[in-house]
Amino acid sequence: MNVVLLIAVAVLYFFHFSGNSEAEGPTESVNMAKVDSLSQTLKITYVNTDSIWSNYKLVADKLEVLEDLRVKSERKVSNKTSSLESQLGEMMQDLQSKAGALEANMATMNESIRNLRLQELQDMETNARNFQMSAEQEVMTLRERLATELMQKEGEDAGEITAKIKDYLKEYNETHKFTYILAYAEGGGILLGDEALDITADVVGELNRRYDI
């Protein structure tokens, strides 16, 4: 019985330590055989979207129009601000003129006239203050409206450009039959790509050729 127990303990120790040694060894989580099998059927290429947006002539023209709109928007805000400031300046100048006249003639005025002139000055000051607040709000509203219009235009342009790129890639792929055409951009989801799979130059060249027609 002792011999049997010793054999049983030895067997248990063997399985225990042999199991640990297997667990501690390196494991491969990727089934490379399956990867190799799939790679035989996949055709993948990519375009550098940063390069397309930097070299596509349509993008440059759209940006030029947007810059012109931005300059015009800034000019509108500046002109409105100058106009309102001019009106406020005239109001303040009129207020100071009447205040000076009242101070010069106050000694010769009876109390009722003096109080009437003082009330008139207070009303003018209140009107000037209200006009200033209204003017500031008007300028802010104009600036926000023009900024919103500019953003909407920018979004529409981006959508148009993206649609043209995608439409051409669909046409391009009717001949080349790629499984995936990926989008590469600095800081994007694709960290590394073989330059041999980069079709950006072909895509940009054809997009510009069609744009020039």
mmCIF file of C-alpha atoms in Angstrom:
data_model
loop_
_atom_site.group_PDB
_atom_site.id
_atom_site.type_symbol
_atom_site.label_atom_id
_atom_site.label_comp_id
_atom_site.label_asym_id
_atom_site.label_seq_id
_atom_site.Cartn_x
_atom_site.Cartn_y
_atom_site.Cartn_z
ATOM 1 C CA MET A 1 0.000 0.000 0.000
ATOM 2 C CA ASN A 2 2.862 2.381 0.805
ATOM 3 C CA VAL A 3 4.385 1.724 -2.600
ATOM 4 C CA VAL A 4 1.040 2.429 -4.298
ATOM 5 C CA LEU A 5 0.650 5.708 -2.366
ATOM 6 C CA LEU A 6 4.164 6.828 -3.294
ATOM 7 C CA ILE A 7 3.483 6.124 -6.964
ATOM 8 C CA ALA A 8 0.193 8.054 -6.798
ATOM 9 C CA VAL A 9 1.881 11.055 -5.157
ATOM 10 C CA ALA A 10 4.653 11.018 -7.755
ATOM 11 C CA VAL A 11 2.112 10.992 -10.565
ATOM 12 C CA LEU A 12 0.209 13.931 -9.017
ATOM 13 C CA TYR A 13 3.429 15.946 -8.673
ATOM 14 C CA PHE A 14 4.318 15.204 -12.262
ATOM 15 C CA PHE A 15 0.997 16.453 -13.627
ATOM 16 C CA HIS A 16 1.022 19.456 -11.305
ATOM 17 C CA PHE A 17 4.435 20.775 -12.365
ATOM 18 C CA SER A 18 4.119 19.787 -16.007
ATOM 19 C CA GLY A 19 0.807 21.716 -16.142
ATOM 20 C CA ASN A 20 2.415 24.819 -14.620
ATOM 21 C CA SER A 21 5.303 24.715 -17.053
ATOM 22 C CA GLU A 22 2.870 24.668 -19.966
ATOM 23 C CA ALA A 23 0.868 27.583 -18.536
ATOM 24 C CA GLU A 24 3.980 29.644 -18.051
ATOM 25 C CA GLY A 25 5.106 29.229 -21.671
ATOM 26 C CA PRO A 26 4.372 31.861 -24.387
ATOM 27 C CA THR A 27 1.008 31.613 -26.149
ATOM 28 C CA GLU A 28 0.056 32.749 -29.622
ATOM 29 C CA SER A 29 -3.381 34.393 -29.717
ATOM 30 C CA VAL A 30 -3.426 34.872 -33.491
ATOM 31 C CA ASN A 31 -4.227 31.906 -35.682
ATOM 32 C CA MET A 32 -1.638 32.593 -38.358
ATOM 33 C CA ALA A 33 -2.832 29.734 -40.511
ATOM 34 C CA LYS A 34 -6.266 31.332 -40.675
ATOM 35 C CA VAL A 35 -4.732 34.753 -41.310
ATOM 36 C CA ASP A 36 -2.683 33.365 -44.180
ATOM 37 C CA SER A 37 -5.761 31.696 -45.596
ATOM 38 C CA LEU A 38 -7.840 34.883 -45.473
ATOM 39 C CA SER A 39 -5.026 37.018 -46.865
ATOM 40 C CA GLN A 40 -5.080 34.921 -50.003
ATOM 41 C CA THR A 41 -8.619 36.094 -50.766
ATOM 42 C CA LEU A 42 -8.444 39.719 -49.573
ATOM 43 C CA LYS A 43 -7.312 42.620 -51.765
ATOM 44 C CA ILE A 44 -6.612 45.717 -49.696
ATOM 45 C CA THR A 45 -5.339 49.148 -50.631
ATOM 46 C CA TYR A 46 -5.522 52.593 -49.076
ATOM 47 C CA VAL A 47 -5.576 56.296 -49.812
ATOM 48 C CA ASN A 48 -3.933 59.028 -47.768
ATOM 49 C CA THR A 49 -6.832 61.398 -47.041
ATOM 50 C CA ASP A 50 -4.492 64.127 -45.778
ATOM 51 C CA SER A 51 -2.697 64.086 -49.112
ATOM 52 C CA ILE A 52 -5.951 64.117 -51.087
ATOM 53 C CA TRP A 53 -7.260 67.143 -49.184
ATOM 54 C CA SER A 54 -3.920 68.893 -49.640
ATOM 55 C CA ASN A 55 -3.601 68.277 -53.393
ATOM 56 C CA TYR A 56 -7.154 68.029 -54.768
ATOM 57 C CA LYS A 57 -7.778 71.244 -56.735
ATOM 58 C CA LEU A 58 -11.455 71.309 -55.782
ATOM 59 C CA VAL A 59 -10.446 71.531 -52.119
ATOM 60 C CA ALA A 60 -8.145 74.488 -52.819
ATOM 61 C CA ASP A 61 -10.886 76.344 -54.690
ATOM 62 C CA LYS A 62 -13.442 75.669 -51.965
ATOM 63 C CA LEU A 63 -11.026 76.917 -49.317
ATOM 64 C CA GLU A 64 -10.397 80.069 -51.338
ATOM 65 C CA VAL A 65 -14.130 80.787 -51.473
ATOM 66 C CA LEU A 66 -14.472 80.118 -47.756
ATOM 67 C CA GLU A 67 -11.604 82.491 -46.996
ATOM 68 C CA ASP A 68 -13.252 85.187 -49.107
ATOM 69 C CA LEU A 69 -16.518 84.680 -47.222
ATOM 70 C CA ARG A 70 -14.676 84.839 -43.899
ATOM 71 C CA VAL A 71 -13.044 88.154 -44.852
ATOM 72 C CA LYS A 72 -16.388 89.564 -45.984
ATOM 73 C CA SER A 73 -18.023 88.425 -42.746
ATOM 74 C CA GLU A 74 -15.337 90.116 -40.669
ATOM 75 C CA ARG A 75 -15.772 93.275 -42.737
ATOM 76 C CA LYS A 76 -19.543 93.242 -42.136
ATOM 77 C CA VAL A 77 -19.016 92.927 -38.400
ATOM 78 C CA SER A 78 -16.391 95.674 -38.427
ATOM 79 C CA ASN A 79 -18.614 98.027 -40.438
ATOM 80 C CA LYS A 80 -21.600 97.396 -38.183
ATOM 81 C CA THR A 81 -19.465 97.972 -35.100
ATOM 82 C CA SER A 82 -18.071 101.235 -36.492
ATOM 83 C CA SER A 83 -21.539 102.470 -37.438
ATOM 84 C CA LEU A 84 -22.999 101.767 -34.007
ATOM 85 C CA GLU A 85 -19.976 103.245 -32.248
ATOM 86 C CA SER A 86 -20.369 106.380 -34.363
ATOM 87 C CA GLN A 87 -24.025 106.699 -33.377
ATOM 88 C CA LEU A 88 -23.166 106.169 -29.725
ATOM 89 C CA GLY A 89 -20.413 108.765 -29.991
ATOM 90 C CA GLU A 90 -22.871 111.337 -31.357
ATOM 91 C CA MET A 91 -25.265 110.596 -28.506
ATOM 92 C CA MET A 92 -22.512 110.998 -25.912
ATOM 93 C CA GLN A 93 -21.282 114.209 -27.532
ATOM 94 C CA ASP A 94 -24.796 115.643 -27.464
ATOM 95 C CA LEU A 95 -25.132 114.611 -23.829
ATOM 96 C CA GLN A 96 -21.845 116.278 -22.865
ATOM 97 C CA SER A 97 -22.781 119.443 -24.746
ATOM 98 C CA LYS A 98 -26.094 119.776 -22.970
ATOM 99 C CA ALA A 99 -24.496 118.918 -19.629
ATOM 100 C CA GLY A 100 -21.964 121.701 -20.159
ATOM 101 C CA ALA A 101 -24.681 124.188 -21.094
ATOM 102 C CA LEU A 102 -26.684 123.269 -18.017
ATOM 103 C CA GLU A 103 -23.677 123.704 -15.747
ATOM 104 C CA ALA A 104 -22.932 127.128 -17.278
ATOM 105 C CA ASN A 105 -26.507 128.420 -16.928
ATOM 106 C CA MET A 106 -27.606 126.618 -13.775
ATOM 107 C CA ALA A 107 -27.174 129.690 -11.565
ATOM 108 C CA THR A 108 -29.671 131.737 -13.599
ATOM 109 C CA MET A 109 -32.329 128.986 -13.843
ATOM 110 C CA ASN A 110 -35.272 128.621 -11.519
ATOM 111 C CA GLU A 111 -35.652 125.315 -9.744
ATOM 112 C CA SER A 112 -38.335 123.857 -12.024
ATOM 113 C CA ILE A 113 -36.342 124.556 -15.206
ATOM 114 C CA ARG A 114 -33.173 123.212 -13.595
ATOM 115 C CA ASN A 115 -34.930 119.994 -12.548
ATOM 116 C CA LEU A 116 -36.407 119.641 -16.016
ATOM 117 C CA ARG A 117 -32.965 119.947 -17.632
ATOM 118 C CA LEU A 118 -31.453 117.489 -15.150
ATOM 119 C CA GLN A 119 -34.185 114.957 -15.931
ATOM 120 C CA GLU A 120 -33.557 115.465 -19.621
ATOM 121 C CA LEU A 121 -29.856 114.700 -19.117
ATOM 122 C CA GLN A 122 -30.670 111.594 -17.104
ATOM 123 C CA ASP A 123 -33.005 110.368 -19.851
ATOM 124 C CA MET A 124 -30.314 110.978 -22.460
ATOM 125 C CA GLU A 125 -27.770 109.040 -20.392
ATOM 126 C CA THR A 126 -30.210 106.150 -19.964
ATOM 127 C CA ASN A 127 -30.919 106.109 -23.697
ATOM 128 C CA ALA A 128 -27.204 106.095 -24.467
ATOM 129 C CA ARG A 129 -26.595 103.210 -22.064
ATOM 130 C CA ASN A 130 -29.500 101.210 -23.500
ATOM 131 C CA PHE A 131 -28.299 101.922 -27.016
ATOM 132 C CA GLN A 132 -24.802 100.683 -26.109
ATOM 133 C CA MET A 133 -26.129 97.394 -24.701
ATOM 134 C CA SER A 134 -28.416 96.944 -27.706
ATOM 135 C CA ALA A 135 -25.537 97.681 -30.082
ATOM 136 C CA GLU A 136 -23.274 95.137 -28.397
ATOM 137 C CA GLN A 137 -26.020 92.506 -28.644
ATOM 138 C CA GLU A 138 -26.631 93.373 -32.298
ATOM 139 C CA VAL A 139 -22.950 92.970 -33.144
ATOM 140 C CA MET A 140 -22.756 89.675 -31.256
ATOM 141 C CA THR A 141 -25.844 88.339 -33.029
ATOM 142 C CA LEU A 142 -24.437 89.352 -36.417
ATOM 143 C CA ARG A 143 -21.085 87.730 -35.667
ATOM 144 C CA GLU A 144 -22.729 84.474 -34.539
ATOM 145 C CA ARG A 145 -25.045 84.377 -37.563
ATOM 146 C CA LEU A 146 -22.194 84.896 -40.015
ATOM 147 C CA ALA A 147 -20.059 82.302 -38.214
ATOM 148 C CA THR A 148 -22.917 79.792 -38.410
ATOM 149 C CA GLU A 149 -23.382 80.465 -42.115
ATOM 150 C CA LEU A 150 -19.658 79.982 -42.672
ATOM 151 C CA MET A 151 -19.674 76.684 -40.769
ATOM 152 C CA GLN A 152 -22.669 75.469 -42.767
ATOM 153 C CA LYS A 153 -20.918 76.359 -46.017
ATOM 154 C CA GLU A 154 -17.781 74.569 -44.845
ATOM 155 C CA GLY A 155 -19.813 71.470 -43.970
ATOM 156 C CA GLU A 156 -21.575 71.496 -47.339
ATOM 157 C CA ASP A 157 -18.244 71.807 -49.157
ATOM 158 C CA ALA A 158 -16.720 68.967 -47.142
ATOM 159 C CA GLY A 159 -19.724 66.770 -47.945
ATOM 160 C CA GLU A 160 -19.469 67.578 -51.652
ATOM 161 C CA ILE A 161 -15.734 66.827 -51.741
ATOM 162 C CA THR A 162 -16.133 63.564 -49.817
ATOM 163 C CA ALA A 163 -18.950 62.470 -52.120
ATOM 164 C CA LYS A 164 -16.826 63.096 -55.226
ATOM 165 C CA ILE A 165 -13.918 61.117 -53.743
ATOM 166 C CA LYS A 166 -16.148 58.185 -52.793
ATOM 167 C CA ASP A 167 -17.923 58.190 -56.148
ATOM 168 C CA TYR A 168 -14.603 58.016 -57.976
ATOM 169 C CA LEU A 169 -13.320 55.243 -55.682
ATOM 170 C CA LYS A 170 -16.445 53.191 -56.433
ATOM 171 C CA GLU A 171 -15.795 53.635 -60.148
ATOM 172 C CA TYR A 172 -12.095 52.873 -59.636
ATOM 173 C CA ASN A 173 -12.918 49.683 -57.783
ATOM 174 C CA GLU A 174 -15.207 48.384 -60.515
ATOM 175 C CA THR A 175 -12.007 47.587 -62.395
ATOM 176 C CA HIS A 176 -9.583 46.779 -59.587
ATOM 177 C CA LYS A 177 -11.954 44.762 -57.360
ATOM 178 C CA PHE A 178 -10.391 45.552 -53.998
ATOM 179 C CA THR A 179 -12.010 44.027 -50.948
ATOM 180 C CA TYR A 180 -11.258 47.154 -48.909
ATOM 181 C CA ILE A 181 -10.048 50.639 -49.777
ATOM 182 C CA LEU A 182 -8.930 52.072 -46.455
ATOM 183 C CA ALA A 183 -8.522 55.718 -45.475
ATOM 184 C CA TYR A 184 -5.168 56.598 -43.951
ATOM 185 C CA ALA A 185 -4.655 59.852 -42.061
ATOM 186 C CA GLU A 186 -2.077 61.019 -39.547
ATOM 187 C CA GLY A 187 -3.353 60.069 -36.104
ATOM 188 C CA GLY A 188 -6.098 57.902 -37.618
ATOM 189 C CA GLY A 189 -6.970 54.260 -37.115
ATOM 190 C CA ILE A 190 -4.351 52.818 -39.492
ATOM 191 C CA LEU A 191 -0.976 52.933 -37.805
ATOM 192 C CA LEU A 192 1.167 51.424 -40.550
ATOM 193 C CA GLY A 193 0.768 50.685 -44.225
ATOM 194 C CA ASP A 194 2.949 49.345 -47.017
ATOM 195 C CA GLU A 195 3.600 52.123 -49.534
ATOM 196 C CA ALA A 196 3.108 49.606 -52.322
ATOM 197 C CA LEU A 197 -0.605 49.549 -51.426
ATOM 198 C CA ASP A 198 -0.955 53.346 -51.565
ATOM 199 C CA ILE A 199 -3.104 54.486 -54.520
ATOM 200 C CA THR A 200 -3.323 58.135 -53.422
ATOM 201 C CA ALA A 201 -1.323 59.522 -56.348
ATOM 202 C CA ASP A 202 -3.542 57.772 -58.886
ATOM 203 C CA VAL A 203 -6.698 58.975 -57.159
ATOM 204 C CA VAL A 204 -5.558 62.601 -56.837
ATOM 205 C CA GLY A 205 -4.309 62.656 -60.418
ATOM 206 C CA GLU A 206 -7.616 61.454 -61.840
ATOM 207 C CA LEU A 207 -9.706 63.683 -59.586
ATOM 208 C CA ASN A 208 -7.751 66.735 -60.721
ATOM 209 C CA ARG A 209 -7.906 65.691 -64.354
ATOM 210 C CA ARG A 210 -11.685 65.470 -64.161
ATOM 211 C CA TYR A 211 -11.908 68.739 -62.274
ATOM 212 C CA ASP A 212 -9.926 70.538 -64.967
ATOM 213 C CA ILE A 213 -12.272 69.363 -67.713
#
